[in-house]
XYZ file of N, CA and C in Angstrom:
570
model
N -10.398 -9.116 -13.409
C -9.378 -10.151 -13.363
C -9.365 -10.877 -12.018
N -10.320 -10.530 -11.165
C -10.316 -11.379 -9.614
C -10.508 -12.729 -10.317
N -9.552 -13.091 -9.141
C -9.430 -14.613 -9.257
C -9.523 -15.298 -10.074
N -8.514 -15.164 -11.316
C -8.205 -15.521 -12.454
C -6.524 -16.159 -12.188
N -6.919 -17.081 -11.662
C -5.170 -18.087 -10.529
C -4.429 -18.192 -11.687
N -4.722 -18.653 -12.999
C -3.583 -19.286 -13.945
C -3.184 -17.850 -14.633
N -3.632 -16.900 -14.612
C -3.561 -15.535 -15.493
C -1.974 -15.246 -15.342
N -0.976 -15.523 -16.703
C 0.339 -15.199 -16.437
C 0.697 -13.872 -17.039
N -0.438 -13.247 -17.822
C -0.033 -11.991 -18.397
C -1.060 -11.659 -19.491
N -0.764 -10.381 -18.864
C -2.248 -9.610 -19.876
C -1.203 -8.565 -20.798
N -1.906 -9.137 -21.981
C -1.782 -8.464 -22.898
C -2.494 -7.110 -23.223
N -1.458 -5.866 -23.661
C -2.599 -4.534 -24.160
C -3.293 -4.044 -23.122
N -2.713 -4.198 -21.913
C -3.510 -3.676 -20.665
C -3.076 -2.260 -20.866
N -2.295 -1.879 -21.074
C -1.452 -0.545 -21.298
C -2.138 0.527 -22.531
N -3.662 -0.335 -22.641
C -4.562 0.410 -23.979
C -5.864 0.972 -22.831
N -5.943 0.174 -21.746
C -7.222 0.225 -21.261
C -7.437 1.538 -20.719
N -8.338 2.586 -21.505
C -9.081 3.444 -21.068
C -9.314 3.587 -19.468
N -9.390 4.180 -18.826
C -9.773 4.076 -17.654
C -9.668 5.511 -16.833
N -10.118 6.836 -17.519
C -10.660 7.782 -16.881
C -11.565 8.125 -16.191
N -12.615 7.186 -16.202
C -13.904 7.190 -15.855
C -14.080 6.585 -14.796
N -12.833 5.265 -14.281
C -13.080 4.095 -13.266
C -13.060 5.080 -11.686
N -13.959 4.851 -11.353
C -13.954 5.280 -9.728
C -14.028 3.661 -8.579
N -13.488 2.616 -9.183
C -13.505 1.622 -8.016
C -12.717 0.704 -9.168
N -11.397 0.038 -8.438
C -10.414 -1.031 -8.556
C -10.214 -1.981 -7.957
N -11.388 -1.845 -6.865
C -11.471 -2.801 -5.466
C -11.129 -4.050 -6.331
N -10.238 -4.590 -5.393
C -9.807 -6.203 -6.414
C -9.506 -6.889 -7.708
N -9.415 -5.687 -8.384
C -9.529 -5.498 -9.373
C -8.233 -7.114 -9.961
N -6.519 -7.418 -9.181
C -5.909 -8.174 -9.671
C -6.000 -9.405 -8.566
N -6.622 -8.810 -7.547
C -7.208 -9.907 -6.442
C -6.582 -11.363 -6.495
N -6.202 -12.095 -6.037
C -5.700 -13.351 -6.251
C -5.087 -13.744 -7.911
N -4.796 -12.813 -8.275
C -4.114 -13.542 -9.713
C -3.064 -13.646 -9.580
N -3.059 -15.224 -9.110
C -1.650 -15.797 -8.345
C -0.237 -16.049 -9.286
N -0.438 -16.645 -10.559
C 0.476 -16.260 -11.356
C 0.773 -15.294 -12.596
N 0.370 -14.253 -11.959
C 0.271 -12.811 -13.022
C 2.138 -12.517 -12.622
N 2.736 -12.784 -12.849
C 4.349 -12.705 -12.558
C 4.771 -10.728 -13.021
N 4.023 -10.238 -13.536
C 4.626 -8.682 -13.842
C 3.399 -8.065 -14.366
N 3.346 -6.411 -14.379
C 2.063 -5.880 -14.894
C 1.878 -4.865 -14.877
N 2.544 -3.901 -15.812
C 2.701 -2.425 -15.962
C 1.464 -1.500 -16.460
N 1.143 -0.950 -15.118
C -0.107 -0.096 -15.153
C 0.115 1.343 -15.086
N 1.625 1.514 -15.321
C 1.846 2.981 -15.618
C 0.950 3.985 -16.264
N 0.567 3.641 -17.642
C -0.328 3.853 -18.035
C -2.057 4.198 -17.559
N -2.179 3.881 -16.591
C -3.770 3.962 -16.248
C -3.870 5.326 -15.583
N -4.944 5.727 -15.970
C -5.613 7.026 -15.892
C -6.318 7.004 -14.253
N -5.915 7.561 -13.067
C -6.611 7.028 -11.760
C -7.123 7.780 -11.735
N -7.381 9.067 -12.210
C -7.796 10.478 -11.859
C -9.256 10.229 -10.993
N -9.788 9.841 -11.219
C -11.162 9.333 -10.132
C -11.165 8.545 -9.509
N -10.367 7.827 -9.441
C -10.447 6.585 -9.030
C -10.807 6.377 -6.936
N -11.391 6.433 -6.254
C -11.718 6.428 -5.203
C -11.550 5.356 -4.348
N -11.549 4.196 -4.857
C -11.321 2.739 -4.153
C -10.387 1.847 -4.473
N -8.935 1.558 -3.994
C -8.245 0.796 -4.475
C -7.870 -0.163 -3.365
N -8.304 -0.238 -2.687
C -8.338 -1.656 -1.886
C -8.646 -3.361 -2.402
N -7.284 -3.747 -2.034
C -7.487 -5.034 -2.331
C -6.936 -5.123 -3.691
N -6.406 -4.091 -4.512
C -6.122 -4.330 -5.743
C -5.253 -5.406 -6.108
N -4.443 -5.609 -5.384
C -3.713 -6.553 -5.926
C -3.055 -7.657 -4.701
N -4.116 -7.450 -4.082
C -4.126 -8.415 -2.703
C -4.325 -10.174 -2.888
N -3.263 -10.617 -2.522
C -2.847 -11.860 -2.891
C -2.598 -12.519 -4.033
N -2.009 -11.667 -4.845
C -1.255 -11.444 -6.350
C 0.094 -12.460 -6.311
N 0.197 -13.363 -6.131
C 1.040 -14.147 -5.442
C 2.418 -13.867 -6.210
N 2.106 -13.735 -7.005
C 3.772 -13.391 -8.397
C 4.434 -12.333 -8.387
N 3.697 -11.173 -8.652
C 4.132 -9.925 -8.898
C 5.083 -9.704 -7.901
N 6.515 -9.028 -8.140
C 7.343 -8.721 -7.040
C 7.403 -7.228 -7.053
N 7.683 -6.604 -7.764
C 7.899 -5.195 -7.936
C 6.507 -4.168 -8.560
N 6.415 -3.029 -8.165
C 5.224 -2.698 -8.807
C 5.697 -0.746 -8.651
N 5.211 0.359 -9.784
C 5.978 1.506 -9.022
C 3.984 2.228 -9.616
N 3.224 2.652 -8.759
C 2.269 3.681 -8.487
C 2.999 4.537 -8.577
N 3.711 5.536 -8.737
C 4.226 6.590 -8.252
C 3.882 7.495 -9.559
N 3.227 7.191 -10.288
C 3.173 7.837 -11.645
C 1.120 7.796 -11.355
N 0.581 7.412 -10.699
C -1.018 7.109 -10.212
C -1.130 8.559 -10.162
N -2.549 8.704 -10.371
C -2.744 10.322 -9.679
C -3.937 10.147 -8.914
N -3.798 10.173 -7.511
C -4.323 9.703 -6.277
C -5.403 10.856 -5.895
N -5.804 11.942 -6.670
C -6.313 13.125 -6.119
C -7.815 12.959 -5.573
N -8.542 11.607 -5.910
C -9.989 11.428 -5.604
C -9.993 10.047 -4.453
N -8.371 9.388 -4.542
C -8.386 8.283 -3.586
C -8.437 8.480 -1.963
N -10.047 7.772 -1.828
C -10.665 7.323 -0.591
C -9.315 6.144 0.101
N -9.782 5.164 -0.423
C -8.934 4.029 0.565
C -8.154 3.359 -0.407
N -7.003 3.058 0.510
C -6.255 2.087 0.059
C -5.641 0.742 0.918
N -6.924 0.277 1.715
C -7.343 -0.649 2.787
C -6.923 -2.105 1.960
N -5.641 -3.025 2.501
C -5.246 -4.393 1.813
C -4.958 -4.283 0.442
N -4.186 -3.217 -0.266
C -3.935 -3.183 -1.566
C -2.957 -4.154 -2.371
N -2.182 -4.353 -1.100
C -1.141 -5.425 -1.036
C -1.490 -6.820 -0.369
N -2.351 -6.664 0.319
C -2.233 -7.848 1.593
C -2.142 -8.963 1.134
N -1.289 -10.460 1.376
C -1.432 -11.579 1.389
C -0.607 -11.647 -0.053
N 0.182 -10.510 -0.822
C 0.855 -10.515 -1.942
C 2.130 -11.013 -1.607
N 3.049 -11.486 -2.895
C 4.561 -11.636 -2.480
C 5.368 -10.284 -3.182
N 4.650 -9.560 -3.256
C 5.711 -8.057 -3.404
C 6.857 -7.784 -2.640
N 8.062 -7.544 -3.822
C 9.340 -7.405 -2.881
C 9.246 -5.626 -2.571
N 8.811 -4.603 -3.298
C 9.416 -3.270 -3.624
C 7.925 -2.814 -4.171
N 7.352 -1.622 -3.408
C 6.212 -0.936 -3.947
C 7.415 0.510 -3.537
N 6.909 1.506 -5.088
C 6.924 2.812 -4.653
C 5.802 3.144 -5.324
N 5.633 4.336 -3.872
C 4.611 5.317 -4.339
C 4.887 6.935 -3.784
N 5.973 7.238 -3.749
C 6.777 8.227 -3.511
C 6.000 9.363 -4.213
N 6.610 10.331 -3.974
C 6.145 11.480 -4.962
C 4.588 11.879 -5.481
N 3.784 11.728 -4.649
C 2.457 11.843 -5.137
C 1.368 12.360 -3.995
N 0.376 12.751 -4.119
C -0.443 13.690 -3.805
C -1.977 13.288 -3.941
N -2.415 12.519 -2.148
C -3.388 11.634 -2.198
C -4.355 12.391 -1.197
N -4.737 14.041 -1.777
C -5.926 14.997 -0.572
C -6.565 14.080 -0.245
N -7.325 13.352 -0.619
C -9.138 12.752 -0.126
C -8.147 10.903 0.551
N -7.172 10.603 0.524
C -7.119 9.089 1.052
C -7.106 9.229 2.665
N -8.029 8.517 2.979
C -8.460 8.642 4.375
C -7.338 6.442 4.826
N -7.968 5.913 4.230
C -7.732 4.617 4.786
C -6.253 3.788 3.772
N -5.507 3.158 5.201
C -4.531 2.339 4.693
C -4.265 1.304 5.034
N -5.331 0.744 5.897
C -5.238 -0.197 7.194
C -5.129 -1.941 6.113
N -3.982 -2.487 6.796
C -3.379 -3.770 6.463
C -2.526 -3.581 4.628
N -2.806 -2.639 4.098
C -1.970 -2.036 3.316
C -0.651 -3.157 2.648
N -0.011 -3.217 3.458
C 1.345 -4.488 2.999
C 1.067 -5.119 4.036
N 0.008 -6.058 4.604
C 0.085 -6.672 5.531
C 0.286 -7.779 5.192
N 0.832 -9.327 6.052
C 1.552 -10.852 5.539
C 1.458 -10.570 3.662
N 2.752 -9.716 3.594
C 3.387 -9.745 2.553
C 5.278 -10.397 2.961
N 4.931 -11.925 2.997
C 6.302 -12.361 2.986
C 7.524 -11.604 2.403
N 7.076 -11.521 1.366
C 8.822 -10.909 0.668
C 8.992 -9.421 0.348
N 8.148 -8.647 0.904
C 8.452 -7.387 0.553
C 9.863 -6.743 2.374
N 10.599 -6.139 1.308
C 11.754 -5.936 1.752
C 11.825 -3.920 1.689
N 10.744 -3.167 1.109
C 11.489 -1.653 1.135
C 9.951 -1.333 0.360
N 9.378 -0.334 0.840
C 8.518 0.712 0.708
C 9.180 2.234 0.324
N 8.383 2.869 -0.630
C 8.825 3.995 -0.507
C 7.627 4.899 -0.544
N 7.578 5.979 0.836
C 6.340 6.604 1.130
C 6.895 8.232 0.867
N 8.152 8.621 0.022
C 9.238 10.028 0.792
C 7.898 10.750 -0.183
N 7.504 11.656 0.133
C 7.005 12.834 -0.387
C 5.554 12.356 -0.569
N 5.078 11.611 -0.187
C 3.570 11.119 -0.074
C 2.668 11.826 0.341
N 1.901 12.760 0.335
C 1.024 14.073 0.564
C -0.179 12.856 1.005
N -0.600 13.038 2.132
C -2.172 12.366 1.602
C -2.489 13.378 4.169
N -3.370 14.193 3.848
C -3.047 15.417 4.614
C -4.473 14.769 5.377
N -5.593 13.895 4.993
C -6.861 13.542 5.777
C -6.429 12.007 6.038
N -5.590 11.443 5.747
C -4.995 10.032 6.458
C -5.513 10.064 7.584
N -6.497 8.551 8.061
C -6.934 8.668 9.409
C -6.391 6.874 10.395
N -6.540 6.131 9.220
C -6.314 4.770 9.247
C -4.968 4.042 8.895
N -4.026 4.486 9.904
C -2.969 3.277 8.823
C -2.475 2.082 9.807
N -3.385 1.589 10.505
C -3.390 0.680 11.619
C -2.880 -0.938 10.658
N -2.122 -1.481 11.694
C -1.635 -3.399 11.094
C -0.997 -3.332 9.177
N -0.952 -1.711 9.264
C -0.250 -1.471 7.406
C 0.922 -2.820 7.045
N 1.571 -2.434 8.006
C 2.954 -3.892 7.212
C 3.117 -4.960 8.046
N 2.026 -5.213 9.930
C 1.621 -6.065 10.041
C 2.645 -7.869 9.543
N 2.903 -8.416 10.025
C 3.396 -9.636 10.082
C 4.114 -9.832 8.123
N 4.689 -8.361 7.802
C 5.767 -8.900 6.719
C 7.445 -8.651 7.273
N 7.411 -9.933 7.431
C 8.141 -10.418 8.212
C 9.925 -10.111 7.606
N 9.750 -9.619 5.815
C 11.444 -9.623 5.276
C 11.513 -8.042 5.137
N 10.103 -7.290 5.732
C 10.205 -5.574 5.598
C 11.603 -5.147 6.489
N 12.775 -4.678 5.481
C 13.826 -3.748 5.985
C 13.934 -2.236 5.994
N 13.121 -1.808 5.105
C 13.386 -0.426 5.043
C 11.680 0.106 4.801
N 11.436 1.336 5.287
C 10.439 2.255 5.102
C 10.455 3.474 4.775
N 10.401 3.785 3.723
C 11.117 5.645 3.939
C 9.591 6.341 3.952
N 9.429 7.247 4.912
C 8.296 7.956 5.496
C 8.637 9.362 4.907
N 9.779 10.109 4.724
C 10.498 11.206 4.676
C 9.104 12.243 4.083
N 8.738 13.149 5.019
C 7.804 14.093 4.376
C 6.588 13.616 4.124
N 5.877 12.259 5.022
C 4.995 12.049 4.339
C 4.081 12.516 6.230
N 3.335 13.093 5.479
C 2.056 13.588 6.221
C 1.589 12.983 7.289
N 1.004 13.052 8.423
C 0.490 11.892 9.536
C -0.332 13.028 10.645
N -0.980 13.986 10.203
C -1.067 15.257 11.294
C -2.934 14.749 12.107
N -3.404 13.790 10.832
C -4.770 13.316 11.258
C -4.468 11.877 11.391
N -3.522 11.352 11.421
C -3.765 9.664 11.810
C -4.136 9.593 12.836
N -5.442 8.579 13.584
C -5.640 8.453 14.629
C -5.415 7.012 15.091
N -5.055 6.167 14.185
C -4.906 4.993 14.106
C -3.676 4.359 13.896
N -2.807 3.759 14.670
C -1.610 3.056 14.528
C -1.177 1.990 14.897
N -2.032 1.459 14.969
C -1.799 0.015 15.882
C -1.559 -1.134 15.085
N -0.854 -1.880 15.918
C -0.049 -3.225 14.968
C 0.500 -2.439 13.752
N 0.672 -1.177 13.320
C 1.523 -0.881 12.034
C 2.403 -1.387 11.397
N 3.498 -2.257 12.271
C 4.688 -2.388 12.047
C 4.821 -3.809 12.878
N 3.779 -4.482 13.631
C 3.569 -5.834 14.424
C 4.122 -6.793 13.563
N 5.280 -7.264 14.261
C 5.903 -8.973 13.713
C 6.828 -8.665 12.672
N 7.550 -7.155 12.119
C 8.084 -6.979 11.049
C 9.585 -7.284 11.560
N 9.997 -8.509 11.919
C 11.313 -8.979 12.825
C 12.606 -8.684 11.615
N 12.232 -8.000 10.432
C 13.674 -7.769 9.941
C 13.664 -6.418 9.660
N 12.814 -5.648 10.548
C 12.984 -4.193 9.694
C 14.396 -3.321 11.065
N 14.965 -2.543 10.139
C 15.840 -2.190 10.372
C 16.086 -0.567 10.192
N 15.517 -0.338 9.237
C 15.139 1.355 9.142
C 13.947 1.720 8.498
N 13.358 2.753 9.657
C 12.496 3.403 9.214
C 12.840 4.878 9.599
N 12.056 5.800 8.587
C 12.162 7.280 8.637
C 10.810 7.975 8.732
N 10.979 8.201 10.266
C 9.268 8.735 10.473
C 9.525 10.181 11.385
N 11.073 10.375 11.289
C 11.008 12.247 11.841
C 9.561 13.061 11.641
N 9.079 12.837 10.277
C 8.134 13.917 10.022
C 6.510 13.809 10.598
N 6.757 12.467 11.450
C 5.188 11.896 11.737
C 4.886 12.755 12.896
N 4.053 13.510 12.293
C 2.534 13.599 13.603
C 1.879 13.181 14.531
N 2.084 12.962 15.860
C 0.768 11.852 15.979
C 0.272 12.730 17.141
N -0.448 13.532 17.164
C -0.776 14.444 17.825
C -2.367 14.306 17.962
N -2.739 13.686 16.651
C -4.037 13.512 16.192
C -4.596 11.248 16.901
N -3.309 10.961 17.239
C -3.150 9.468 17.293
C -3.947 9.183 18.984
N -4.532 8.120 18.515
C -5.519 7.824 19.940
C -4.871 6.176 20.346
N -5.036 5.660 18.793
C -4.386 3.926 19.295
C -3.018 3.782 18.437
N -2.198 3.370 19.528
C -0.867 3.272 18.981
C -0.372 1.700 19.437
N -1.332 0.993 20.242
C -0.819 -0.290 20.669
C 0.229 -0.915 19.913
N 0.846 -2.054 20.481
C 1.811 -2.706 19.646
C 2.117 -2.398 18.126
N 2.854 -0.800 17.967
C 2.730 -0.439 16.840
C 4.511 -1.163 16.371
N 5.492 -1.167 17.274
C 6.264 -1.643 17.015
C 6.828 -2.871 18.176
N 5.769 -3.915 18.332
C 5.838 -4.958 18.670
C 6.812 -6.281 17.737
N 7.676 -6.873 18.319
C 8.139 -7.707 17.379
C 9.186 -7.379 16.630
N 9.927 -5.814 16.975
C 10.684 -5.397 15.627
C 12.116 -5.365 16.091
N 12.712 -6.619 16.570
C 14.160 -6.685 17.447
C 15.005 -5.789 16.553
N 15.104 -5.905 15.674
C 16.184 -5.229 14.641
C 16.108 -3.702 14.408
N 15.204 -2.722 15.230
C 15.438 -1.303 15.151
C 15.977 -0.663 16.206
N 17.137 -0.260 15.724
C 18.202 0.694 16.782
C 17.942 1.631 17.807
């Protein structure tokens, strides 16, 4: 479906087989007016590459992964980037092998609340410029989510001028080498 701009809705996507897929790279890539798109249904169990999936998806506001089963996911490098997502969860889930998250929700204008609480992913090495210049990000919930190998943090949180809470008690960074301007830009945290 990359770059399929007029695509307002797929029909019977909620049939598509997909035990076997080990790469999603771009898979909704610029499908600028895809306005909604319930992938509850999809089988990730292999799935290893989801970067870019739905990176510059211009419509879609809401989206909930949290039902994905992340157990073979490598990266999830720009999954969001350049989207107008208001609300991703991916709470509750269990990502051993995801090493990469870098630009992740990055210039995502309208996303306003992430949810990361119970996010297992224990070889995380990359989550550098993740929410990066989204500029309406207010909330982050981190609660319990893993960070003991991040070595990478930089620009994480650069230019996010409306965020207001985040919950990162449980972060690690013991393992962290670049942390530059990780919270550059963020007047609004207490």
């Amino acid at each position: 479906f990359n770059k399929c701009h007029k695509l307002k809705e797929i029909k019977g996507i909620n049939k598509f087989i997909t035990n076997k897929v080990t790469d999603m790279n771009q898979m909704f890539q610029d499908c600028k007016s895809l306005t909604s798109i319930n992938i509850s249904s999809f089988n990730t169990t292999n799935v290893v590459d989801m970067s870019s999936m739905f990176s510059g998806a211009g419509s879609i506001e809401t989206i909930d992964l949290s039902n994905f089963n992340f157990a073979n996911l490598y990266t999830m490098d720009c999954i969001f980037e350049y989207s107008n997502i208001k609300f991703v969860n991916v709470s509750n889930n269990n990502a051993p092998k995801l090493q990469r998250l870098s630009r992740g929700f990055a210039d995502c204008p309208s996303l306003t609340s992430v949810d990361f609480h119970n996010f297992n992913a224990p070889a995380l090495v990359i989550l550098e410029q993740t929410f990066q210049n989204s500029f309406s990000l207010k909330e982050v919930d981190f609660t319990n989510f893993h960070t003991k190998n991040v070595g990478y943090l930089a620009n994480t949180f650069r230019n996010c001028i409306s965020l207001k809470s985040i919950e990162i008690n449980s972060f690690n960074v013991t393992s962290t080498h670049y942390a530059y301007r990780m919270f550059e830009n963020c007047g609004h945290i207490a």
